[in-house]
CSV table of N, CA and C in Angstrom, one decimal:
chain,number,residue,atom,x,y,z
A,1,UNK,N,10.1,20.6,-11.3
A,1,UNK,CA,9.2,19.6,-11.2
A,1,UNK,C,9.4,18.7,-10.1
A,2,UNK,N,8.7,18.3,-9.2
A,2,UNK,CA,8.9,17.2,-8.1
A,2,UNK,C,8.8,15.9,-8.8
A,3,UNK,N,9.4,15.0,-8.0
A,3,UNK,CA,9.5,13.6,-8.5
A,3,UNK,C,8.0,13.0,-7.9
A,4,UNK,N,7.5,12.3,-8.8
A,4,UNK,CA,6.3,11.6,-8.6
A,4,UNK,C,6.6,10.2,-7.9
A,5,UNK,N,5.8,10.0,-6.9
A,5,UNK,CA,5.9,8.7,-6.1
A,5,UNK,C,5.0,7.5,-6.9
A,6,UNK,N,5.8,6.7,-7.4
A,6,UNK,CA,5.1,5.7,-8.2
A,6,UNK,C,4.9,4.3,-7.5
A,7,UNK,N,5.0,4.3,-6.1
A,7,UNK,CA,4.9,3.3,-5.3
A,7,UNK,C,3.3,2.8,-5.4
A,8,UNK,N,3.0,1.6,-5.6
A,8,UNK,CA,1.7,1.1,-5.7
A,8,UNK,C,1.0,1.2,-4.4
A,9,UNK,N,-0.2,2.0,-4.3
A,9,UNK,CA,-0.9,2.3,-3.0
A,9,UNK,C,-2.2,2.1,-3.1
A,10,UNK,N,-2.9,1.8,-1.9
A,10,UNK,CA,-4.4,1.6,-1.8
A,10,UNK,C,-4.9,2.5,-0.7
A,11,UNK,N,-6.0,2.9,-0.9
A,11,UNK,CA,-6.7,3.7,0.3
A,11,UNK,C,-8.1,3.2,0.3
A,12,UNK,N,-8.6,3.0,1.4
A,12,UNK,CA,-9.9,2.6,1.8
A,12,UNK,C,-10.8,3.6,2.4
A,13,UNK,N,-11.7,4.0,2.0
A,13,UNK,CA,-12.6,4.9,2.9
A,13,UNK,C,-14.0,4.6,3.0
A,14,UNK,N,-14.8,4.9,3.9
A,14,UNK,CA,-16.2,4.7,4.1
A,14,UNK,C,-16.8,6.0,4.2
A,15,UNK,N,-18.1,6.0,3.7
A,15,UNK,CA,-19.0,7.3,3.9
A,15,UNK,C,-20.4,7.1,3.8
A,16,UNK,N,-21.1,8.0,3.9
A,16,UNK,CA,-22.6,7.9,3.6
A,16,UNK,C,-23.0,8.6,2.6
A,17,UNK,N,-23.7,8.2,1.6
A,17,UNK,CA,-24.3,8.9,0.5
A,17,UNK,C,-25.1,10.0,1.0
A,18,UNK,N,-24.9,11.4,0.3
A,18,UNK,CA,-25.7,12.5,0.9
A,18,UNK,C,-27.2,12.3,0.6
A,19,UNK,N,-27.6,11.6,-0.4
A,19,UNK,CA,-29.0,11.2,-0.7
A,19,UNK,C,-29.0,10.1,-1.5
A,20,UNK,N,-30.0,9.3,-1.4
A,20,UNK,CA,-30.3,8.2,-2.1
A,20,UNK,C,-30.6,8.3,-3.5
A,21,UNK,N,-29.8,7.8,-4.4
A,21,UNK,CA,-30.0,8.1,-5.7
A,21,UNK,C,-30.7,6.9,-6.5
A,22,UNK,N,-31.5,7.3,-7.6
A,22,UNK,CA,-31.9,6.2,-8.3
A,22,UNK,C,-31.0,5.6,-9.2
A,23,UNK,N,-31.4,4.6,-10.0
A,23,UNK,CA,-30.5,4.0,-10.8
A,23,UNK,C,-29.6,4.7,-11.9
A,24,UNK,N,-30.6,5.4,-12.6
A,24,UNK,CA,-29.8,6.3,-13.5
A,24,UNK,C,-28.8,7.2,-13.1
A,25,UNK,N,-29.0,7.9,-12.0
A,25,UNK,CA,-28.1,8.8,-11.2
A,25,UNK,C,-26.9,8.1,-10.8
A,26,UNK,N,-27.2,6.9,-10.1
A,26,UNK,CA,-25.8,5.9,-9.8
A,26,UNK,C,-25.1,5.7,-11.1
A,27,UNK,N,-25.9,5.3,-12.3
A,27,UNK,CA,-25.1,5.0,-13.4
A,27,UNK,C,-24.3,6.1,-13.9
A,28,UNK,N,-24.9,7.3,-14.0
A,28,UNK,CA,-24.1,8.4,-14.5
A,28,UNK,C,-22.9,8.7,-13.7
A,29,UNK,N,-23.2,8.8,-12.2
A,29,UNK,CA,-22.0,8.9,-11.3
A,29,UNK,C,-20.9,7.9,-11.7
A,30,UNK,N,-21.2,6.6,-11.8
A,30,UNK,CA,-20.2,5.6,-12.1
A,30,UNK,C,-19.5,5.8,-13.4
A,31,UNK,N,-20.3,6.3,-14.3
A,31,UNK,CA,-19.6,6.5,-15.7
A,31,UNK,C,-18.6,7.7,-15.6
A,32,UNK,N,-18.9,8.8,-14.9
A,32,UNK,CA,-18.2,9.9,-14.7
A,32,UNK,C,-16.8,9.4,-13.9
A,33,UNK,N,-17.2,8.6,-12.7
A,33,UNK,CA,-16.1,8.3,-11.8
A,33,UNK,C,-15.1,7.3,-12.6
A,34,UNK,N,-15.6,6.3,-13.2
A,34,UNK,CA,-14.8,5.5,-14.0
A,34,UNK,C,-13.9,6.1,-15.0
A,35,UNK,N,-14.5,7.1,-15.7
A,35,UNK,CA,-13.6,7.8,-16.8
A,35,UNK,C,-12.5,8.5,-16.1
A,36,UNK,N,-12.8,9.2,-15.0
A,36,UNK,CA,-11.8,9.9,-14.3
A,36,UNK,C,-10.7,9.0,-13.8
A,37,UNK,N,-11.2,7.9,-13.0
A,37,UNK,CA,-10.3,6.9,-12.6
A,37,UNK,C,-9.3,6.3,-13.5
A,38,UNK,N,-9.8,6.1,-14.9
A,38,UNK,CA,-8.9,5.5,-15.9
A,38,UNK,C,-8.1,6.6,-16.2
A,39,UNK,N,-8.5,7.7,-16.5
A,39,UNK,CA,-7.7,8.7,-16.9
A,39,UNK,C,-6.3,9.1,-15.9
A,40,UNK,N,-6.6,8.7,-14.7
A,40,UNK,CA,-5.6,9.0,-13.6
A,40,UNK,C,-4.8,7.6,-13.3
A,41,UNK,N,-5.2,6.6,-14.1
A,41,UNK,CA,-4.3,5.2,-13.7
A,41,UNK,C,-4.9,4.6,-12.5
A,42,UNK,N,-6.2,5.0,-12.0
A,42,UNK,CA,-6.6,4.2,-10.8
A,42,UNK,C,-7.5,3.1,-11.1
A,43,UNK,N,-7.5,2.3,-10.1
A,43,UNK,CA,-8.5,1.0,-10.1
A,43,UNK,C,-9.1,1.0,-8.8
A,44,UNK,N,-10.1,0.1,-8.8
A,44,UNK,CA,-10.8,-0.1,-7.5
A,44,UNK,C,-12.2,-0.6,-7.4
A,45,UNK,N,-12.8,-0.4,-6.3
A,45,UNK,CA,-14.2,-0.9,-6.2
A,45,UNK,C,-14.8,0.0,-5.1
A,46,UNK,N,-16.2,0.1,-5.5
A,46,UNK,CA,-17.3,0.6,-4.6
A,46,UNK,C,-18.2,-0.4,-4.1
A,47,UNK,N,-18.3,-0.6,-2.8
A,47,UNK,CA,-19.1,-1.3,-2.3
A,47,UNK,C,-20.4,-0.5,-1.7
A,48,UNK,N,-21.7,-0.7,-2.2
A,48,UNK,CA,-22.8,0.2,-1.7
A,48,UNK,C,-23.8,-0.8,-1.0
A,49,UNK,N,-24.2,-0.2,0.3
A,49,UNK,CA,-25.2,-0.9,0.8
A,49,UNK,C,-26.1,0.2,1.8
A,50,UNK,N,-27.3,0.2,1.4
A,50,UNK,CA,-28.3,1.1,2.0
A,50,UNK,C,-27.9,2.5,2.4
A,51,UNK,N,-27.1,3.2,1.4
A,51,UNK,CA,-26.6,4.6,1.6
A,51,UNK,C,-25.1,4.3,2.2
A,52,UNK,N,-24.6,3.4,2.6
A,52,UNK,CA,-23.2,3.3,3.1
A,52,UNK,C,-22.4,2.8,2.0
A,53,UNK,N,-21.2,3.6,1.9
A,53,UNK,CA,-20.3,3.3,0.8
A,53,UNK,C,-18.9,2.9,1.3
A,54,UNK,N,-18.4,1.9,0.9
A,54,UNK,CA,-16.9,1.6,1.0
A,54,UNK,C,-16.2,1.6,-0.3
A,55,UNK,N,-15.0,2.5,-0.5
A,55,UNK,CA,-14.4,2.8,-1.7
A,55,UNK,C,-12.9,2.3,-1.5
A,56,UNK,N,-12.4,1.5,-2.3
A,56,UNK,CA,-11.1,1.2,-2.4
A,56,UNK,C,-10.5,1.7,-3.8
A,57,UNK,N,-9.4,2.6,-3.5
A,57,UNK,CA,-8.8,3.2,-4.7
A,57,UNK,C,-7.4,2.6,-4.8
A,58,UNK,N,-6.9,2.2,-5.9
A,58,UNK,CA,-5.5,1.6,-6.1
A,58,UNK,C,-4.6,2.4,-7.3
A,59,UNK,N,-3.5,2.7,-7.1
A,59,UNK,CA,-2.7,3.3,-8.0
A,59,UNK,C,-1.5,3.9,-7.5
A,60,UNK,N,-0.8,4.9,-8.0
A,60,UNK,CA,0.3,5.6,-7.6
A,60,UNK,C,0.0,6.3,-6.4
A,61,UNK,N,0.9,6.2,-5.3
A,61,UNK,CA,0.6,6.8,-4.0
A,61,UNK,C,0.1,8.3,-4.2
A,62,UNK,N,0.7,9.3,-4.9
A,62,UNK,CA,0.5,10.4,-4.9
A,62,UNK,C,-1.1,10.6,-5.6
A,63,UNK,N,-1.3,10.0,-6.6
A,63,UNK,CA,-2.6,9.9,-7.2
A,63,UNK,C,-3.8,9.4,-6.5
A,64,UNK,N,-3.5,8.4,-5.6
A,64,UNK,CA,-4.5,7.9,-4.7
A,64,UNK,C,-4.9,8.8,-3.6
A,65,UNK,N,-3.9,9.4,-3.1
A,65,UNK,CA,-3.9,10.5,-2.0
A,65,UNK,C,-4.8,11.7,-2.6
A,66,UNK,N,-4.5,12.2,-3.6
A,66,UNK,CA,-5.1,13.2,-4.3
A,66,UNK,C,-6.6,12.9,-4.6
A,67,UNK,N,-7.0,11.6,-4.8
A,67,UNK,CA,-8.3,11.2,-5.1
A,67,UNK,C,-9.1,11.2,-3.8
A,68,UNK,N,-8.4,10.9,-2.6
A,68,UNK,CA,-9.1,11.0,-1.3
A,68,UNK,C,-9.5,12.5,-1.1
A,69,UNK,N,-8.5,13.3,-1.4
A,69,UNK,CA,-8.8,14.8,-1.1
A,69,UNK,C,-10.0,15.3,-1.9
A,70,UNK,N,-10.1,14.7,-3.2
A,70,UNK,CA,-11.4,14.8,-3.9
A,70,UNK,C,-12.6,14.3,-3.4
A,71,UNK,N,-12.4,13.1,-2.8
A,71,UNK,CA,-13.7,12.5,-2.1
A,71,UNK,C,-14.2,13.4,-0.9
A,72,UNK,N,-13.2,13.9,-0.1
A,72,UNK,CA,-13.6,14.8,0.9
A,72,UNK,C,-14.2,16.1,0.6
A,73,UNK,N,-14.0,16.6,-0.6
A,73,UNK,CA,-14.6,17.7,-0.9
A,73,UNK,C,-15.9,17.5,-1.8
A,74,UNK,N,-16.3,16.4,-2.0
A,74,UNK,CA,-17.6,16.0,-2.9
A,74,UNK,C,-18.7,16.3,-2.0
A,75,UNK,N,-19.7,16.8,-2.5
A,75,UNK,CA,-20.9,17.1,-1.7
A,75,UNK,C,-21.8,15.8,-1.9
A,76,UNK,N,-21.4,14.9,-2.6
A,76,UNK,CA,-22.5,13.6,-2.8
A,76,UNK,C,-22.0,12.6,-1.5
A,77,UNK,N,-20.9,13.0,-0.6
A,77,UNK,CA,-20.6,12.1,0.5
A,77,UNK,C,-20.6,12.9,1.8
A,78,UNK,N,-20.9,12.3,3.0
A,78,UNK,CA,-20.7,13.0,4.0
A,78,UNK,C,-20.1,11.8,5.2
A,79,UNK,N,-19.6,12.4,6.1
A,79,UNK,CA,-19.0,11.4,7.1
A,79,UNK,C,-18.1,10.6,6.7
A,80,UNK,N,-17.0,11.0,5.7
A,80,UNK,CA,-16.1,10.4,5.0
A,80,UNK,C,-15.0,9.9,6.2
A,81,UNK,N,-14.6,8.7,6.1
A,81,UNK,CA,-13.5,8.3,6.9
A,81,UNK,C,-12.5,7.4,6.3
A,82,UNK,N,-11.4,7.7,6.3
A,82,UNK,CA,-10.2,7.0,5.8
A,82,UNK,C,-10.0,5.8,6.8
A,83,UNK,N,-9.9,4.4,6.4
A,83,UNK,CA,-9.7,3.4,7.1
A,83,UNK,C,-8.4,2.6,6.9
A,84,UNK,N,-7.9,2.9,5.7
A,84,UNK,CA,-6.7,2.4,5.3
A,84,UNK,C,-5.9,3.3,4.4
A,85,UNK,N,-4.6,3.2,4.4
A,85,UNK,CA,-3.6,4.0,3.6
A,85,UNK,C,-2.4,3.5,3.6
A,86,UNK,N,-2.2,2.5,2.4
A,86,UNK,CA,-0.9,1.8,2.5
A,86,UNK,C,-0.5,1.2,1.2
A,87,UNK,N,0.8,0.8,1.2
A,87,UNK,CA,1.3,0.1,0.2
A,87,UNK,C,0.8,-1.2,-0.2
A,88,UNK,N,0.6,-1.6,-1.2
A,88,UNK,CA,0.0,-2.9,-1.7
A,88,UNK,C,1.0,-3.7,-2.6
A,89,UNK,N,1.1,-5.0,-2.7
A,89,UNK,CA,2.0,-5.8,-3.4
A,89,UNK,C,1.6,-5.7,-4.8
A,90,UNK,N,0.2,-5.5,-5.2
A,90,UNK,CA,-0.4,-5.5,-6.7
A,90,UNK,C,-1.7,-5.1,-6.6
A,91,UNK,N,-2.3,-4.6,-7.7
A,91,UNK,CA,-3.7,-4.2,-7.8
A,91,UNK,C,-4.6,-5.5,-7.6
A,92,UNK,N,-5.6,-5.4,-6.9
A,92,UNK,CA,-6.5,-6.2,-6.8
A,92,UNK,C,-7.7,-6.3,-7.8
A,93,UNK,N,-7.9,-5.2,-8.3
A,93,UNK,CA,-9.0,-4.7,-9.1
A,93,UNK,C,-8.5,-4.3,-10.6
A,94,UNK,N,-7.4,-4.7,-11.0
A,94,UNK,CA,-6.5,-4.2,-12.1
A,94,UNK,C,-7.4,-4.0,-13.4
A,95,UNK,N,-8.6,-4.8,-13.5
A,95,UNK,CA,-9.3,-4.8,-14.7
A,95,UNK,C,-10.5,-3.8,-14.6
A,96,UNK,N,-10.7,-3.2,-13.4
A,96,UNK,CA,-11.7,-2.4,-13.2
A,96,UNK,C,-11.3,-0.9,-12.7
A,97,UNK,N,-11.6,0.0,-13.6
A,97,UNK,CA,-11.2,1.5,-13.3
A,97,UNK,C,-12.1,1.8,-11.9
A,98,UNK,N,-13.3,1.2,-11.8
A,98,UNK,CA,-14.1,1.3,-10.8
A,98,UNK,C,-15.1,0.4,-10.7
A,99,UNK,N,-15.0,-0.8,-10.1
A,99,UNK,CA,-16.0,-1.8,-9.9
A,99,UNK,C,-17.1,-1.4,-9.1
A,100,UNK,N,-18.2,-2.0,-9.2
A,100,UNK,CA,-19.6,-1.4,-8.5
A,100,UNK,C,-20.1,-2.9,-7.8
A,101,UNK,N,-20.5,-3.0,-6.6
A,101,UNK,CA,-20.9,-4.2,-6.0
A,101,UNK,C,-22.0,-3.7,-5.0
A,102,UNK,N,-23.3,-3.5,-5.6
A,102,UNK,CA,-24.4,-3.0,-4.6
A,102,UNK,C,-24.8,-4.4,-3.7
A,103,UNK,N,-25.1,-4.1,-2.5
A,103,UNK,CA,-25.7,-5.0,-1.6
A,103,UNK,C,-27.1,-4.7,-1.1
A,104,UNK,N,-27.8,-5.6,-1.0
A,104,UNK,CA,-29.3,-5.4,-0.6
A,104,UNK,C,-30.1,-4.2,-1.7
A,105,UNK,N,-29.7,-4.2,-2.7
A,105,UNK,CA,-30.5,-3.3,-3.5
A,105,UNK,C,-31.0,-3.9,-4.9
A,106,UNK,N,-32.2,-4.1,-5.1
A,106,UNK,CA,-32.8,-4.6,-6.3
A,106,UNK,C,-32.7,-3.6,-7.2
A,107,UNK,N,-32.9,-2.3,-7.0
A,107,UNK,CA,-33.0,-1.3,-8.0
A,107,UNK,C,-31.6,-1.1,-8.7
A,108,UNK,N,-30.5,-1.5,-7.9
A,108,UNK,CA,-29.1,-1.4,-8.4
A,108,UNK,C,-28.5,-2.7,-8.9
A,109,UNK,N,-29.2,-3.5,-8.7
A,109,UNK,CA,-28.8,-5.0,-8.9
A,109,UNK,C,-28.1,-5.1,-10.5
A,110,UNK,N,-28.7,-4.5,-11.3
A,110,UNK,CA,-28.3,-4.8,-12.9
A,110,UNK,C,-27.0,-3.9,-13.1
A,111,UNK,N,-26.6,-3.1,-12.1
A,111,UNK,CA,-25.2,-2.3,-12.2
A,111,UNK,C,-24.2,-3.2,-11.6
A,112,UNK,N,-24.4,-4.3,-11.0
A,112,UNK,CA,-23.4,-5.2,-10.2
A,112,UNK,C,-22.4,-5.8,-11.1
A,113,UNK,N,-21.2,-5.3,-11.2
A,113,UNK,CA,-20.1,-5.8,-12.0
A,113,UNK,C,-19.6,-7.3,-11.7
A,114,UNK,N,-20.3,-7.8,-10.7
A,114,UNK,CA,-19.9,-9.3,-10.3
A,114,UNK,C,-21.1,-10.0,-10.2
A,115,UNK,N,-22.0,-9.8,-11.1
A,115,UNK,CA,-23.4,-10.7,-11.3
A,115,UNK,C,-23.1,-12.0,-12.0
A,116,UNK,N,-22.4,-11.9,-13.2
A,116,UNK,CA,-21.9,-12.9,-14.1
A,116,UNK,C,-21.2,-14.0,-13.2
A,117,UNK,N,-21.3,-15.0,-13.4
A,117,UNK,CA,-20.7,-16.3,-12.7
A,117,UNK,C,-19.2,-16.2,-12.7
A,118,UNK,N,-18.5,-15.8,-13.8
A,118,UNK,CA,-17.0,-15.9,-13.7
A,118,UNK,C,-16.4,-14.5,-13.1
A,119,UNK,N,-17.2,-13.3,-13.1
A,119,UNK,CA,-16.9,-12.3,-12.2
A,119,UNK,C,-17.1,-12.3,-11.1
A,120,UNK,N,-18.2,-13.1,-10.6
A,120,UNK,CA,-18.5,-13.5,-9.2
A,120,UNK,C,-17.4,-14.1,-8.7
A,121,UNK,N,-17.0,-15.1,-9.4
A,121,UNK,CA,-15.7,-16.2,-8.9
A,121,UNK,C,-14.5,-15.3,-8.7
A,122,UNK,N,-14.2,-14.1,-9.7
A,122,UNK,CA,-13.1,-13.3,-9.4
A,122,UNK,C,-13.3,-12.7,-8.1
A,123,UNK,N,-14.3,-12.1,-7.9
A,123,UNK,CA,-14.6,-11.2,-6.6
A,123,UNK,C,-14.4,-12.2,-5.3
A,124,UNK,N,-15.0,-13.4,-5.3
A,124,UNK,CA,-14.7,-14.4,-4.4
A,124,UNK,C,-13.3,-14.7,-4.1
A,125,UNK,N,-12.6,-15.0,-5.3
A,125,UNK,CA,-11.1,-15.2,-5.1
A,125,UNK,C,-10.3,-14.2,-4.4
A,126,UNK,N,-10.6,-12.9,-5.1
A,126,UNK,CA,-10.0,-11.6,-4.4
A,126,UNK,C,-10.4,-11.7,-3.0
A,127,UNK,N,-11.6,-11.7,-2.6
A,127,UNK,CA,-12.0,-11.6,-1.1
A,127,UNK,C,-11.4,-12.7,-0.2
A,128,UNK,N,-10.8,-13.7,-0.9
A,128,UNK,CA,-10.2,-14.9,-0.1
A,128,UNK,C,-8.8,-14.5,0.3
A,129,UNK,N,-8.1,-13.5,-0.2
A,129,UNK,CA,-6.9,-13.2,-0.3
A,129,UNK,C,-6.5,-12.7,1.3
A,130,UNK,N,-5.4,-13.0,1.7
A,130,UNK,CA,-5.0,-12.6,3.1
A,130,UNK,C,-4.1,-11.2,3.1
A,131,UNK,N,-4.9,-10.2,2.9
A,131,UNK,CA,-4.3,-8.8,2.9
A,131,UNK,C,-5.0,-7.9,3.8
A,132,UNK,N,-4.5,-6.9,4.7
A,132,UNK,CA,-5.5,-6.1,5.5
A,132,UNK,C,-6.5,-5.3,4.7
A,133,UNK,N,-6.0,-4.9,3.5
A,133,UNK,CA,-7.1,-4.2,2.5
A,133,UNK,C,-8.2,-5.0,2.2
A,134,UNK,N,-8.0,-6.2,1.9
A,134,UNK,CA,-9.0,-7.1,1.4
A,134,UNK,C,-9.9,-7.6,2.8
A,135,UNK,N,-9.4,-7.7,3.8
A,135,UNK,CA,-10.1,-8.0,5.0
A,135,UNK,C,-11.0,-6.9,5.3
A,136,UNK,N,-10.7,-5.5,5.0
A,136,UNK,CA,-11.7,-4.5,5.3
A,136,UNK,C,-12.9,-4.6,4.2
A,137,UNK,N,-12.7,-5.0,3.0
A,137,UNK,CA,-13.7,-5.2,2.1
A,137,UNK,C,-14.5,-6.4,2.7
A,138,UNK,N,-14.0,-7.6,2.9
A,138,UNK,CA,-14.7,-8.6,3.5
A,138,UNK,C,-15.5,-8.4,4.7
A,139,UNK,N,-15.0,-7.6,5.7
A,139,UNK,CA,-15.7,-7.2,6.9
A,139,UNK,C,-16.9,-6.2,6.6
A,140,UNK,N,-16.7,-5.5,5.5
A,140,UNK,CA,-17.9,-4.3,5.2
A,140,UNK,C,-19.0,-5.3,4.6
A,141,UNK,N,-18.7,-6.1,3.7
A,141,UNK,CA,-19.7,-6.9,3.0
A,141,UNK,C,-20.5,-7.8,4.2
A,142,UNK,N,-19.5,-8.5,5.1
A,142,UNK,CA,-20.0,-9.4,6.0
A,142,UNK,C,-21.1,-8.6,6.8
A,143,UNK,N,-20.5,-7.4,7.3
A,143,UNK,CA,-21.4,-6.7,8.2
A,143,UNK,C,-22.6,-5.9,7.6
A,144,UNK,N,-22.7,-6.0,6.4
A,144,UNK,CA,-24.0,-5.4,5.5
A,144,UNK,C,-24.8,-6.2,4.8
A,145,UNK,N,-24.6,-7.7,5.1
A,145,UNK,CA,-25.5,-8.8,4.6
A,145,UNK,C,-26.0,-9.5,5.6
């Protein structure tokens, strides 16, 4: 058996949703993805804006890279592009197997993991950090608001 690479890693990719889903469909997909992420020891966030998706995945390097391979094979995404793949000093979303932040979507607003004031503050603090991974998240949010 090969040695597993336990280095803490992050991957960020952007894609377009294959189809616009309703709230119940998004809720179901999130539940399935969160379960899989938790099982694999992954954390991260999805930021969704008008069919555009940014996803940050954090965890052991080999598991994160395997997750990206799964995303490439998923029929739910197209035009998948990896924009970052690097070691990180710590997890930014350690309490979230897969946080969800919709932008410009009244329909998905109730699924926003950062709607409550203390969670909103957590996201704002996270986005204020100076790391290339976080800059990508900030830029995506800025460019989609």
